[in-house]
Amino acid sequence: MNRIPESFKKPALLAGCAALTLAFSATSMAAPIIMEGDYVRTAISDNGTLGYGGTTSPGLLHDPSGTRSWGAEDYLTPGSPWEMFGVKADQFGNVHNNNDGWSSTISSTGLTDISGGSTFDNHVLWSGTYGGLFNITHEYIFNDNYERIDILTSIEALTDLTGLKFLRAIDPDPDVNTYGSFDTINTRGGAGIAEEDFVNSQGAQTGLTLGLYTNSSIEHNTGITSSWSNDPDAYLAGQNDGNGDNVIGLAFNIGNLFQGDLVKLSYSYVMGETLDNVDIPDEPVASVPEPGTLALFGLGLAGIVGVRRRIR
């Protein structure tokens, strides 16, 4: 059984998480939105994370043949599902949402399928807010022929924020349903790709590879944590706990963001049948307009439609 990190077992924290879950569930919950292309099938949950929620399928399914033949393996749902994003700043500490359903401290303000008005085949917009301190949006984007999910994250400061950081992380489990193993081969970097830009996990039996990638100009780094850390600092420090039932993550060190300002982060969940053929984008995902504009829903995005680059 995939273990639950020790930090999650503390009674006080569990009680706090339960209270947060009750408070969150008391609000209007949107049904998760399923996204499906030829290679990738996933969902976006009401709290803005990947997956339908917990162990319910789809979590994150990947068909390397591109024929929408969804097999037994799921990167996300086995054991204790764990896909998260978090925001940290001096003004509020570390807050985050996780697919496990325990930690949803950033409130959802909307979940919409905008594929119909997009230049992409699959396009979902999630928005959230936290305590009058910041607003956040995620755009999940991929064409049917992508073997990846491109993500555009925007954070808007509602007050002056200092020491602002952002994290995206996942516990990958590509071998569990067929081979019963929660362990993965985990590495930072790749052929011609810097360690700070790319972190990946490979199934020892299946070879299935899931990674996080960015070539953003904003300071960032990747990490691998055996403690399943939700702290951006662990990943910004390049922590590397190697192979095992570990979490891979990508963190951004944004710095100061003044009231009314917006930062835009571009990154991708990339997949491949093996590490050698992971779908790395040649160009960063195009920047999005300011939240609240009609263009956000029209999205004449330039950028990486159909562009693929393989690791060799």
Tab-separated table of C-alpha atoms in Angstrom:
chain	number	residue	atom	x	y	z
A	1	MET	CA	0.000	0.000	0.000
A	2	ASN	CA	1.334	3.413	-0.911
A	3	ARG	CA	2.285	5.032	2.340
A	4	ILE	CA	0.869	8.232	3.787
A	5	PRO	CA	3.647	10.683	4.731
A	6	GLU	CA	4.227	10.916	8.466
A	7	SER	CA	3.405	14.607	8.486
A	8	PHE	CA	-0.149	13.750	7.335
A	9	LYS	CA	-0.710	11.350	10.257
A	10	LYS	CA	-0.438	13.835	13.095
A	11	PRO	CA	-3.827	14.114	14.858
A	12	ALA	CA	-3.747	17.882	15.108
A	13	LEU	CA	-3.059	18.228	11.405
A	14	LEU	CA	-5.704	15.676	10.517
A	15	ALA	CA	-8.244	17.562	12.592
A	16	GLY	CA	-7.278	20.802	10.886
A	17	CYS	CA	-7.503	19.181	7.458
A	18	ALA	CA	-10.915	17.732	8.294
A	19	ALA	CA	-12.188	21.147	9.328
A	20	LEU	CA	-10.837	22.680	6.131
A	21	THR	CA	-12.418	19.913	4.061
A	22	LEU	CA	-15.804	20.501	5.720
A	23	ALA	CA	-15.548	24.224	5.175
A	24	PHE	CA	-14.560	23.710	1.565
A	25	SER	CA	-17.317	21.183	0.872
A	26	ALA	CA	-19.874	23.592	2.306
A	27	THR	CA	-19.261	25.829	-0.710
A	28	SER	CA	-20.700	25.111	-4.140
A	29	MET	CA	-18.687	22.263	-5.675
A	30	ALA	CA	-18.288	22.050	-9.430
A	31	ALA	CA	-18.197	18.620	-11.051
A	32	PRO	CA	-14.715	17.688	-12.293
A	33	ILE	CA	-14.135	18.206	-16.011
A	34	ILE	CA	-12.675	15.303	-17.998
A	35	MET	CA	-10.094	16.120	-20.691
A	36	GLU	CA	-9.235	13.517	-23.345
A	37	GLY	CA	-6.910	13.478	-26.329
A	38	ASP	CA	-5.290	10.660	-28.293
A	39	TYR	CA	-2.481	10.202	-25.734
A	40	VAL	CA	-3.737	11.758	-22.502
A	41	ARG	CA	-6.900	11.394	-20.433
A	42	THR	CA	-7.309	13.266	-17.159
A	43	ALA	CA	-9.736	15.461	-15.254
A	44	ILE	CA	-9.536	18.789	-13.477
A	45	SER	CA	-10.997	18.698	-9.981
A	46	ASP	CA	-12.965	21.472	-8.302
A	47	ASN	CA	-9.877	22.368	-6.251
A	48	GLY	CA	-7.781	22.929	-9.366
A	49	THR	CA	-5.671	19.766	-9.228
A	50	LEU	CA	-5.294	16.991	-11.789
A	51	GLY	CA	-7.571	13.978	-11.499
A	52	TYR	CA	-11.250	13.368	-10.890
A	53	GLY	CA	-10.500	13.267	-7.168
A	54	GLY	CA	-8.846	10.679	-4.915
A	55	THR	CA	-8.807	7.162	-6.368
A	56	THR	CA	-11.634	7.814	-8.847
A	57	SER	CA	-10.600	7.400	-12.497
A	58	PRO	CA	-9.384	9.191	-14.459
A	59	GLY	CA	-6.408	10.379	-12.485
A	60	LEU	CA	-3.773	10.802	-15.186
A	61	LEU	CA	-3.937	8.186	-17.952
A	62	HIS	CA	-1.432	7.919	-20.803
A	63	ASP	CA	-1.601	5.824	-23.977
A	64	PRO	CA	1.766	5.951	-25.790
A	65	SER	CA	0.153	4.426	-28.914
A	66	GLY	CA	-2.049	7.496	-29.396
A	67	THR	CA	-5.159	5.352	-29.954
A	68	ARG	CA	-7.056	6.259	-26.764
A	69	SER	CA	-6.580	2.718	-25.464
A	70	TRP	CA	-6.563	3.470	-21.754
A	71	GLY	CA	-4.881	0.579	-19.984
A	72	ALA	CA	-4.724	-0.416	-16.344
A	73	GLU	CA	-1.921	1.926	-15.370
A	74	ASP	CA	-2.670	5.383	-13.971
A	75	TYR	CA	0.074	7.771	-12.868
A	76	LEU	CA	-2.078	9.291	-10.128
A	77	THR	CA	-4.845	7.157	-8.603
A	78	PRO	CA	-3.088	4.140	-6.984
A	79	GLY	CA	-2.610	4.033	-3.211
A	80	SER	CA	-2.714	7.553	-1.740
A	81	PRO	CA	-3.229	9.878	-4.767
A	82	TRP	CA	-1.069	12.992	-4.491
A	83	GLU	CA	-1.003	15.811	-7.058
A	84	MET	CA	-0.749	19.327	-5.722
A	85	PHE	CA	0.031	22.979	-6.233
A	86	GLY	CA	0.944	25.446	-3.542
A	87	VAL	CA	1.757	29.087	-2.940
A	88	LYS	CA	4.088	30.407	-0.247
A	89	ALA	CA	4.825	33.965	0.878
A	90	ASP	CA	5.941	35.848	3.979
A	91	GLN	CA	2.405	37.153	4.511
A	92	PHE	CA	0.618	33.787	4.853
A	93	GLY	CA	3.121	30.933	4.953
A	94	ASN	CA	2.529	27.826	2.823
A	95	VAL	CA	-0.965	27.102	1.427
A	96	HIS	CA	-1.837	24.402	-1.066
A	97	ASN	CA	-4.472	22.216	-2.717
A	98	ASN	CA	-4.017	18.473	-3.191
A	99	ASN	CA	-5.919	15.841	-5.161
A	100	ASP	CA	-6.026	13.686	-2.007
A	101	GLY	CA	-8.947	15.835	-0.811
A	102	TRP	CA	-7.429	16.631	2.589
A	103	SER	CA	-5.809	19.938	1.801
A	104	SER	CA	-7.845	22.496	-0.108
A	105	THR	CA	-6.916	25.756	1.549
A	106	ILE	CA	-7.166	27.831	-1.644
A	107	SER	CA	-10.868	28.323	-2.405
A	108	SER	CA	-12.236	27.615	-5.857
A	109	THR	CA	-14.016	30.451	-7.657
A	110	GLY	CA	-14.652	28.727	-10.970
A	111	LEU	CA	-14.075	25.693	-13.189
A	112	THR	CA	-14.942	26.002	-16.883
A	113	ASP	CA	-14.349	24.021	-20.061
A	114	ILE	CA	-13.373	26.681	-22.605
A	115	SER	CA	-12.329	24.285	-25.374
A	116	GLY	CA	-15.114	25.517	-27.644
A	117	GLY	CA	-13.651	29.025	-27.850
A	118	SER	CA	-10.005	27.984	-27.819
A	119	THR	CA	-7.431	27.279	-30.511
A	120	PHE	CA	-6.634	24.067	-28.601
A	121	ASP	CA	-8.609	20.822	-28.635
A	122	ASN	CA	-8.705	20.596	-24.835
A	123	HIS	CA	-8.703	23.703	-22.658
A	124	VAL	CA	-9.978	24.046	-19.083
A	125	LEU	CA	-9.790	27.123	-16.855
A	126	TRP	CA	-9.774	26.921	-13.053
A	127	SER	CA	-9.708	29.957	-10.779
A	128	GLY	CA	-9.249	30.348	-7.038
A	129	THR	CA	-8.545	32.834	-4.268
A	130	TYR	CA	-6.991	32.891	-0.831
A	131	GLY	CA	-7.915	35.127	2.088
A	132	GLY	CA	-8.004	38.426	0.215
A	133	LEU	CA	-4.248	37.984	-0.403
A	134	PHE	CA	-4.064	36.570	-3.918
A	135	ASN	CA	-6.091	35.251	-6.833
A	136	ILE	CA	-4.824	32.315	-8.886
A	137	THR	CA	-5.805	30.722	-12.197
A	138	HIS	CA	-4.656	27.557	-13.971
A	139	GLU	CA	-5.235	26.909	-17.657
A	140	TYR	CA	-4.868	23.256	-18.642
A	141	ILE	CA	-4.171	22.916	-22.352
A	142	PHE	CA	-3.413	20.169	-24.840
A	143	ASN	CA	-4.196	19.228	-28.409
A	144	ASP	CA	-5.315	15.698	-29.217
A	145	ASN	CA	-1.842	14.848	-30.582
A	146	TYR	CA	0.035	16.087	-27.487
A	147	GLU	CA	1.684	13.616	-25.143
A	148	ARG	CA	1.722	16.273	-22.439
A	149	ILE	CA	-0.424	18.803	-20.559
A	150	ASP	CA	0.662	22.437	-20.798
A	151	ILE	CA	-0.263	24.604	-17.818
A	152	LEU	CA	-0.454	28.381	-17.531
A	153	THR	CA	-0.625	29.586	-13.933
A	154	SER	CA	-1.289	33.235	-13.083
A	155	ILE	CA	-1.040	34.692	-9.576
A	156	GLU	CA	-2.468	38.156	-8.884
A	157	ALA	CA	-1.439	39.935	-5.694
A	158	LEU	CA	-4.362	41.495	-3.785
A	159	THR	CA	-1.864	43.030	-1.345
A	160	ASP	CA	1.903	43.449	-1.443
A	161	LEU	CA	3.499	39.990	-1.254
A	162	THR	CA	7.136	39.235	-0.459
A	163	GLY	CA	9.071	36.004	-0.742
A	164	LEU	CA	6.447	34.622	-3.144
A	165	LYS	CA	6.988	31.039	-4.372
A	166	PHE	CA	4.935	28.466	-6.289
A	167	LEU	CA	5.127	24.661	-6.402
A	168	ARG	CA	3.651	21.918	-8.587
A	169	ALA	CA	4.306	18.300	-7.550
A	170	ILE	CA	3.050	14.722	-8.004
A	171	ASP	CA	3.601	11.214	-6.661
A	172	PRO	CA	3.855	9.110	-9.856
A	173	ASP	CA	2.761	5.443	-9.784
A	174	PRO	CA	2.935	4.036	-13.350
A	175	ASP	CA	3.686	0.395	-12.369
A	176	VAL	CA	1.237	-0.252	-9.546
A	177	ASN	CA	-1.839	-1.754	-11.176
A	178	THR	CA	0.084	-4.249	-13.319
A	179	TYR	CA	3.255	-4.910	-11.314
A	180	GLY	CA	2.326	-3.886	-7.770
A	181	SER	CA	5.284	-1.529	-7.338
A	182	PHE	CA	4.989	2.041	-6.088
A	183	ASP	CA	8.696	2.761	-6.686
A	184	THR	CA	9.907	4.770	-9.666
A	185	ILE	CA	13.292	5.651	-11.141
A	186	ASN	CA	13.543	9.395	-10.518
A	187	THR	CA	16.032	11.799	-12.085
A	188	ARG	CA	16.587	15.510	-12.579
A	189	GLY	CA	17.530	16.792	-16.014
A	190	GLY	CA	17.898	14.835	-19.251
A	191	ALA	CA	19.892	14.708	-22.462
A	192	GLY	CA	20.601	18.373	-23.195
A	193	ILE	CA	18.100	19.560	-20.557
A	194	ALA	CA	19.233	21.218	-17.326
A	195	GLU	CA	18.337	19.749	-13.931
A	196	GLU	CA	16.504	22.926	-12.939
A	197	ASP	CA	14.237	22.644	-16.019
A	198	PHE	CA	13.189	18.992	-15.928
A	199	VAL	CA	12.417	16.316	-13.342
A	200	ASN	CA	11.095	12.898	-14.282
A	201	SER	CA	9.955	9.493	-13.048
A	202	GLN	CA	10.127	6.190	-14.923
A	203	GLY	CA	8.319	2.953	-14.184
A	204	ALA	CA	10.999	0.289	-13.714
A	205	GLN	CA	8.770	-2.354	-15.357
A	206	THR	CA	6.593	-0.362	-17.774
A	207	GLY	CA	9.137	2.313	-18.702
A	208	LEU	CA	6.284	4.830	-18.679
A	209	THR	CA	7.718	8.263	-17.967
A	210	LEU	CA	6.069	11.315	-16.395
A	211	GLY	CA	7.900	14.567	-15.804
A	212	LEU	CA	7.569	18.266	-15.069
A	213	TYR	CA	9.274	20.674	-17.461
A	214	THR	CA	9.714	24.422	-17.894
A	215	ASN	CA	12.050	26.797	-19.664
A	216	SER	CA	10.593	29.838	-17.909
A	217	SER	CA	12.790	32.891	-17.436
A	218	ILE	CA	11.520	33.140	-13.831
A	219	GLU	CA	13.911	31.537	-11.335
A	220	HIS	CA	12.972	27.896	-10.784
A	221	ASN	CA	14.314	24.483	-9.818
A	222	THR	CA	13.224	20.851	-9.571
A	223	GLY	CA	13.398	18.310	-6.778
A	224	ILE	CA	12.651	14.741	-5.689
A	225	THR	CA	11.459	14.275	-2.100
A	226	SER	CA	10.941	11.060	-0.148
A	227	SER	CA	8.975	12.996	2.499
A	228	TRP	CA	6.415	14.072	-0.127
A	229	SER	CA	7.192	17.692	0.728
A	230	ASN	CA	4.692	20.432	-0.151
A	231	ASP	CA	7.260	23.158	0.601
A	232	PRO	CA	8.611	24.987	-2.486
A	233	ASP	CA	11.930	25.543	-0.691
A	234	ALA	CA	12.798	21.824	-0.826
A	235	TYR	CA	12.514	21.844	-4.612
A	236	LEU	CA	14.164	25.237	-5.075
A	237	ALA	CA	17.143	23.789	-3.181
A	238	GLY	CA	17.315	20.943	-5.726
A	239	GLN	CA	16.680	18.217	-3.159
A	240	ASN	CA	17.235	14.812	-4.775
A	241	ASP	CA	16.170	11.729	-2.804
A	242	GLY	CA	16.558	9.514	-5.872
A	243	ASN	CA	14.618	6.368	-6.647
A	244	GLY	CA	11.672	5.083	-4.619
A	245	ASP	CA	8.070	5.943	-3.813
A	246	ASN	CA	8.936	9.626	-4.018
A	247	VAL	CA	7.405	12.892	-5.205
A	248	ILE	CA	8.756	14.903	-8.136
A	249	GLY	CA	8.181	18.655	-8.207
A	250	LEU	CA	8.920	21.974	-9.902
A	251	ALA	CA	9.066	25.241	-7.931
A	252	PHE	CA	9.317	28.913	-8.940
A	253	ASN	CA	10.972	31.639	-6.864
A	254	ILE	CA	8.902	34.678	-7.831
A	255	GLY	CA	10.113	37.147	-5.170
A	256	ASN	CA	8.082	40.281	-4.535
A	257	LEU	CA	4.711	40.911	-6.164
A	258	PHE	CA	2.995	44.208	-5.449
A	259	GLN	CA	-0.728	44.785	-5.065
A	260	GLY	CA	-2.489	44.569	-8.435
A	261	ASP	CA	0.464	42.947	-10.192
A	262	LEU	CA	0.277	39.593	-11.919
A	263	VAL	CA	2.902	36.908	-12.521
A	264	LYS	CA	2.464	34.260	-15.222
A	265	LEU	CA	4.126	30.852	-14.996
A	266	SER	CA	4.423	28.383	-17.873
A	267	TYR	CA	5.223	24.683	-17.401
A	268	SER	CA	4.125	21.208	-18.530
A	269	TYR	CA	3.428	17.686	-17.362
A	270	VAL	CA	5.275	15.710	-20.052
A	271	MET	CA	4.897	11.994	-20.831
A	272	GLY	CA	6.500	9.309	-22.953
A	273	GLU	CA	6.578	5.564	-23.488
A	274	THR	CA	10.160	5.831	-22.198
A	275	LEU	CA	12.405	8.666	-21.054
A	276	ASP	CA	13.917	8.784	-24.553
A	277	ASN	CA	10.698	9.923	-26.213
A	278	VAL	CA	9.079	12.267	-23.704
A	279	ASP	CA	7.079	15.051	-25.375
A	280	ILE	CA	9.071	18.194	-24.505
A	281	PRO	CA	7.666	21.456	-25.945
A	282	ASP	CA	10.031	23.447	-28.163
A	283	GLU	CA	8.580	26.752	-27.020
A	284	PRO	CA	7.064	27.971	-23.751
A	285	VAL	CA	3.299	28.076	-23.532
A	286	ALA	CA	2.071	31.462	-24.685
A	287	SER	CA	1.272	34.019	-21.993
A	288	VAL	CA	-2.394	34.593	-21.199
A	289	PRO	CA	-4.175	37.977	-21.024
A	290	GLU	CA	-5.000	39.574	-17.711
A	291	PRO	CA	-7.801	37.798	-15.799
A	292	GLY	CA	-11.254	39.243	-16.365
A	293	THR	CA	-10.786	40.113	-20.027
A	294	LEU	CA	-12.868	38.517	-22.727
A	295	ALA	CA	-9.656	37.460	-24.418
A	296	LEU	CA	-9.062	35.022	-21.584
A	297	PHE	CA	-11.982	33.021	-22.940
A	298	GLY	CA	-11.287	33.690	-26.632
A	299	LEU	CA	-7.621	32.788	-26.400
A	300	GLY	CA	-6.022	33.401	-29.744
A	301	LEU	CA	-2.907	31.824	-28.301
A	302	ALA	CA	0.201	31.549	-30.391
A	303	GLY	CA	2.954	29.226	-29.284
A	304	ILE	CA	3.244	25.517	-29.344
A	305	VAL	CA	0.278	24.083	-31.207
A	306	GLY	CA	1.395	20.669	-32.405
A	307	VAL	CA	5.076	21.269	-31.656
A	308	ARG	CA	6.909	18.245	-30.230
A	309	ARG	CA	10.540	17.599	-29.340
A	310	ARG	CA	11.817	14.258	-28.162
A	311	ILE	CA	14.677	13.639	-25.750
A	312	ARG	CA	17.436	11.744	-27.513
